Short mmCIF file of C-alpha atoms in Angstrom, two decimals:
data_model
loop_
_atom_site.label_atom_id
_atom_site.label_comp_id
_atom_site.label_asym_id
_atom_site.label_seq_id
_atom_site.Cartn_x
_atom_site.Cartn_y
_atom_site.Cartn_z
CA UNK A 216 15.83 -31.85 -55.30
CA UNK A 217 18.15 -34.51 -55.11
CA UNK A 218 17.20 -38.15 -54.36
CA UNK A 219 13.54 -37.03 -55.16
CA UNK A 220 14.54 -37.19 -58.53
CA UNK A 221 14.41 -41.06 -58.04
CA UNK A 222 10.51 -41.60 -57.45
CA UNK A 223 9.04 -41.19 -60.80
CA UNK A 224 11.26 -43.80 -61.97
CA UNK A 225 10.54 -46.02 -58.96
CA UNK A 226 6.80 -45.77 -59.62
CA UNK A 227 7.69 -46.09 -63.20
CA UNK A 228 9.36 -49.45 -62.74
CA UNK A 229 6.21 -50.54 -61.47
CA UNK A 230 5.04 -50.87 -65.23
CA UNK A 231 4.57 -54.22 -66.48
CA UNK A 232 6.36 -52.83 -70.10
CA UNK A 233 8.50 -50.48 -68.18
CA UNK A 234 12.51 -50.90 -68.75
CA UNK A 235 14.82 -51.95 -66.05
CA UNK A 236 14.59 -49.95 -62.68
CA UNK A 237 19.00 -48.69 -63.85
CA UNK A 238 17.65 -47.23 -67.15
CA UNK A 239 15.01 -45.04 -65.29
CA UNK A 240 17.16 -44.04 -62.99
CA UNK A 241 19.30 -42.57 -65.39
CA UNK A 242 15.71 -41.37 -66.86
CA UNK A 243 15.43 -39.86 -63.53
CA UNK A 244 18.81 -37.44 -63.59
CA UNK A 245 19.34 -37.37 -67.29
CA UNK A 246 19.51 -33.77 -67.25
CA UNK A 247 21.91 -33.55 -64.21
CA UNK A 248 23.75 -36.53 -65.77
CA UNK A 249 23.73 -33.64 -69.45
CA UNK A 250 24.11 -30.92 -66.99
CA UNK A 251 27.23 -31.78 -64.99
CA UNK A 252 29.17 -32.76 -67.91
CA UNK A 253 27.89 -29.70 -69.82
CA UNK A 254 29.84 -27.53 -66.64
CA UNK A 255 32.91 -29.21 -66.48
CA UNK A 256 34.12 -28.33 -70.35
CA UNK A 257 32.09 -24.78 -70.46
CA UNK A 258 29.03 -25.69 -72.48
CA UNK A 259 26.36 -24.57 -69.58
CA UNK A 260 27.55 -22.54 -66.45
CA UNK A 261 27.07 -22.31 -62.52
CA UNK A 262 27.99 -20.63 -59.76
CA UNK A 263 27.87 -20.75 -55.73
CA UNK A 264 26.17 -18.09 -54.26
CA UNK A 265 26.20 -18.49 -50.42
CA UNK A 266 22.62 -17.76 -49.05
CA UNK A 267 20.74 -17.77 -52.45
CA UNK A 268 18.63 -20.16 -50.54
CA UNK A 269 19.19 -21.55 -47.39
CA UNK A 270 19.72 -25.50 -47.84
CA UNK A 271 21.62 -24.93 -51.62
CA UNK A 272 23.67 -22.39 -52.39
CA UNK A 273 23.91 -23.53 -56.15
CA UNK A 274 23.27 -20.69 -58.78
CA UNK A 275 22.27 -22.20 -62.26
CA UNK A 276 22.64 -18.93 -64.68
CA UNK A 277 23.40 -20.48 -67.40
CA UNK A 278 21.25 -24.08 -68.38
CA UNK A 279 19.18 -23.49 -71.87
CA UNK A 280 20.18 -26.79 -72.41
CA UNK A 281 19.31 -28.95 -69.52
CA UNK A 282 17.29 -27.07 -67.27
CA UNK A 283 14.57 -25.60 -69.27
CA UNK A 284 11.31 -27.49 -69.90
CA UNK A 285 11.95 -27.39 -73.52
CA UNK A 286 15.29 -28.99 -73.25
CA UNK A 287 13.92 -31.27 -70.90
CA UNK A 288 11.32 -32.45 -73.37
CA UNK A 289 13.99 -32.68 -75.94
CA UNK A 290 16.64 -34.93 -74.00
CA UNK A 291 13.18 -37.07 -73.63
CA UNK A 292 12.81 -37.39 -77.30
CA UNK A 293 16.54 -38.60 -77.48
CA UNK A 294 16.12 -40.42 -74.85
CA UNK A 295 12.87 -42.46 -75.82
CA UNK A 296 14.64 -42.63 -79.49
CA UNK A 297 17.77 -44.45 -78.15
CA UNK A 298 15.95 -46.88 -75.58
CA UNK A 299 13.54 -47.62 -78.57
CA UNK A 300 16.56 -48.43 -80.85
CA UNK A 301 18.44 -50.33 -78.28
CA UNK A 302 14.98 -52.85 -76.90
CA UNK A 303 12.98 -52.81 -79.73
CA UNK A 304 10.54 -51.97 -77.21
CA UNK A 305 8.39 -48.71 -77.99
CA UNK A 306 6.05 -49.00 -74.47
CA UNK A 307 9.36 -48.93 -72.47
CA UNK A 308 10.85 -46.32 -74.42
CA UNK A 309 7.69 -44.25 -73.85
CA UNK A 310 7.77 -44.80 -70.42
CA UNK A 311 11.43 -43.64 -69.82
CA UNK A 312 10.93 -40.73 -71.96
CA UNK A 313 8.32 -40.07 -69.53
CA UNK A 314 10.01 -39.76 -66.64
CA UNK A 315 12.94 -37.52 -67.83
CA UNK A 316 10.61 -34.54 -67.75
CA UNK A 317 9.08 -35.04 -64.26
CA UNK A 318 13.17 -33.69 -63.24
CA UNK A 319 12.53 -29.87 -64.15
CA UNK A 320 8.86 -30.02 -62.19
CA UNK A 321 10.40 -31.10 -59.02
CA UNK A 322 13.38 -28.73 -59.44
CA UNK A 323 10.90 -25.98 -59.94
CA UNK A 324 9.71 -26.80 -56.26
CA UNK A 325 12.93 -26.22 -54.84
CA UNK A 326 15.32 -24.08 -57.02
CA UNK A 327 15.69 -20.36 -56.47
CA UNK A 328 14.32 -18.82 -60.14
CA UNK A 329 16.94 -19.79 -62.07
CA UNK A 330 14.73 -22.61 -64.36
CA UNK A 331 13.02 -21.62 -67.32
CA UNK A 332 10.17 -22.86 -69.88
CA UNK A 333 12.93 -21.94 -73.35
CA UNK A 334 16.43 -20.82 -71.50
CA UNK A 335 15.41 -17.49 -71.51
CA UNK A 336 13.28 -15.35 -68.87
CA UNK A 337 11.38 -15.33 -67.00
CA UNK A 338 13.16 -17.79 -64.72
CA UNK A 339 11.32 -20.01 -62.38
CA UNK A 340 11.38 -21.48 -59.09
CA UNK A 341 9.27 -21.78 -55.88
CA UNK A 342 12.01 -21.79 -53.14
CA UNK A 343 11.39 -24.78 -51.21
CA UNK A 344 14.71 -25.01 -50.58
CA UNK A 345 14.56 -21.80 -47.93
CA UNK A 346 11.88 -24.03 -46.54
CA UNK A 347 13.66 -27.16 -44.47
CA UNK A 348 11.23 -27.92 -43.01
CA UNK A 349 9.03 -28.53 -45.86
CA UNK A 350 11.64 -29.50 -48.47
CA UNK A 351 13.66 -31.97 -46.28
CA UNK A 352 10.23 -34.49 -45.68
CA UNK A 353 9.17 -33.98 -48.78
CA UNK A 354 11.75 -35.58 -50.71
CA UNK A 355 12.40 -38.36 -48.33
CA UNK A 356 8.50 -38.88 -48.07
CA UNK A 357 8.77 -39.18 -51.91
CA UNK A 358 11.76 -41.42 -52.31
CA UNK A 359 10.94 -43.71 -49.80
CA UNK A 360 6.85 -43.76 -50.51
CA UNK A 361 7.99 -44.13 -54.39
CA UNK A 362 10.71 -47.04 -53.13
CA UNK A 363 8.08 -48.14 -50.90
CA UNK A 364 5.41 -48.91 -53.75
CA UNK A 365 8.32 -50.38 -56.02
CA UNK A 366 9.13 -53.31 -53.52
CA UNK A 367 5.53 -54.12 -52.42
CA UNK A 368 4.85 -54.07 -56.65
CA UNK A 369 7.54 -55.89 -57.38
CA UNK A 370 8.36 -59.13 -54.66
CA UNK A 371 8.34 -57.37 -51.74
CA UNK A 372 11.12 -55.11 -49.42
CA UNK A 373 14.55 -57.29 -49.25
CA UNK A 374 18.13 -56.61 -48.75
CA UNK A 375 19.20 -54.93 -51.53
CA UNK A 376 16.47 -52.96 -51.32
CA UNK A 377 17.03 -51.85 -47.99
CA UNK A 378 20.88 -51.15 -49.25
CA UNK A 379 19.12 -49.02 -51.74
CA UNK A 380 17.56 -47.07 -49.12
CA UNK A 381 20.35 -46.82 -46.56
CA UNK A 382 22.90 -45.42 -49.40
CA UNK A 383 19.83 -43.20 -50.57
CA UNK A 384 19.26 -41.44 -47.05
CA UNK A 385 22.75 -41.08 -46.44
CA UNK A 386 23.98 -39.54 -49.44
CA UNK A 387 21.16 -37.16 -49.03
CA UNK A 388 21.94 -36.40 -45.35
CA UNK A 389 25.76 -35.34 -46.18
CA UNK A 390 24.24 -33.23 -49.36
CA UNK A 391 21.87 -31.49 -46.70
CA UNK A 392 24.29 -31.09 -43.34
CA UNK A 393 27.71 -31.49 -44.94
CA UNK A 394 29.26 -27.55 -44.81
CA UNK A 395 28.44 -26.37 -48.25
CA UNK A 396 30.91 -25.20 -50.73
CA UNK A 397 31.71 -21.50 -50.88
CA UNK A 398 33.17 -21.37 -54.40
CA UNK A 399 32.50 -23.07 -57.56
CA UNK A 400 35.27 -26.45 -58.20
CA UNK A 401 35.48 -28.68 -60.67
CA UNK A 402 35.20 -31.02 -57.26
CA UNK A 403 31.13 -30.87 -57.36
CA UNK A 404 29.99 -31.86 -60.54
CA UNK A 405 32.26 -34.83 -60.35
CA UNK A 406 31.38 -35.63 -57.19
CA UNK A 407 27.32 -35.35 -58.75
CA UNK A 408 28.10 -37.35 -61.62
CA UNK A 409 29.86 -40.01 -59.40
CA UNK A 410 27.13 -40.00 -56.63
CA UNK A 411 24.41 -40.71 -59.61
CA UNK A 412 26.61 -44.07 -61.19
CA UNK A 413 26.59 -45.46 -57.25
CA UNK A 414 22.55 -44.84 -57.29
CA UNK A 415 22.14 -46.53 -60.89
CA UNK A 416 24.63 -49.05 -60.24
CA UNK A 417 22.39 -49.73 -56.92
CA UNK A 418 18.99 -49.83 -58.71
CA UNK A 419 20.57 -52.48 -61.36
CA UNK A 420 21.93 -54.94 -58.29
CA UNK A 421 18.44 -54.14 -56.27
CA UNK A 422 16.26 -54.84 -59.02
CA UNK A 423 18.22 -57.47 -60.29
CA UNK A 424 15.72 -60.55 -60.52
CA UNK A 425 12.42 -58.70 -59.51
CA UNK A 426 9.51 -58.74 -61.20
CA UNK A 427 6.36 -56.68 -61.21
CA UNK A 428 3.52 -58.43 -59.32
CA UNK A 429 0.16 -59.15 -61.69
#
């Protein structure tokens, strides 16, 4: 799951109380966000292994930290914790906390068994990713229904929001027909962590003046 990650905070957003539509998208890939840096100096570890499944060939062996449901919860604490200390607002804190979570249930979907409950087996995962044709419309059905409900909630579907969507779709198409790496690089996790700035970068200029319908 890549841009699916992005619906819960879209319908999030919706939320009278909720924060602004960047901070949940960062809610959104918090883990990835933890994750990628976590690869690049040693702290958690991955590997490419070609035909693990058949859209991904990403191996994550080693992620106690960011890709178990208990570290999941826990970078939702922190989370909650710092937008509560930065808005003074505990309803929006509770709501982004909220969302951070929902990124190890939709990975479990997809992933190969290589997410766990504590970082230690068994390892989960349901494979949708060896399923195309189920995977591929079910994260663009969820993006763009979650975008969808966001603009009709929220002043209705404009310009920005339709740059939203474009830069969305095709960032996911490349991730999904561009040829896939063969060997792990230092190349993909910056490459993630850049792609995920754009999106919340995006979210703040498309949201910028919006607000949620009564």
């Amino acid at each position: 799951m890549f841009i699916g990650h992005f619906a819960p905070a879209l319908v999030a957003a919706t939320h009278k109380k909720a924060p602004s539509l960047a901070t949940l998208f960062v809610a959104g890939q918090l883990v990835d966000f933890a994750c990628f840096i976590f690869v690049i100096v040693g702290v958690e570890k991955m590997r490419i292994v070609p035909g693990i499944t058949a859209m991904n060939p990403m191996d994550l062996y080693y992620m106690p930290y960011t890709h178990s449901l208990i570290g999941g919860l826990a970078w939702a604490a922190g989370f909650g914790l710092l937008i509560a200390a930065l808005t003074k607002n505990r309803a929006a804190a509770l709501i982004a906390a909220a969302v951070v979570p929902t990124h190890w249930l939709l990975d479990v979907l997809v992933h190969a068994p290589d997410m766990t409950l504590t970082g230690l087996p068994p390892k989960l995962g349901l494979g949708l990713w060896n399923y195309p044709a189920l995977e591929m419309p079910l994260e663009i059905g969820l993006t763009m229904g979650a975008l969808w409900i966001y603009a009709r909630r929220t002043g209705g579907w404009t310009r920005p929001i339709t740059v939203l969507a474009a830069v969305l779709l095709l960032v996911q198409g490349y991730n999904w027909f561009a040829p896939q790496p063969t060997e792990m690089s230092i190349a993909m996790p910056v490459s993630a962590l850049f792609a995920y700035a754009v999106f919340t970068a995006l979210a703040a200029w498309a949201s910028r003046g919006r607000v949620v319908n009564a």
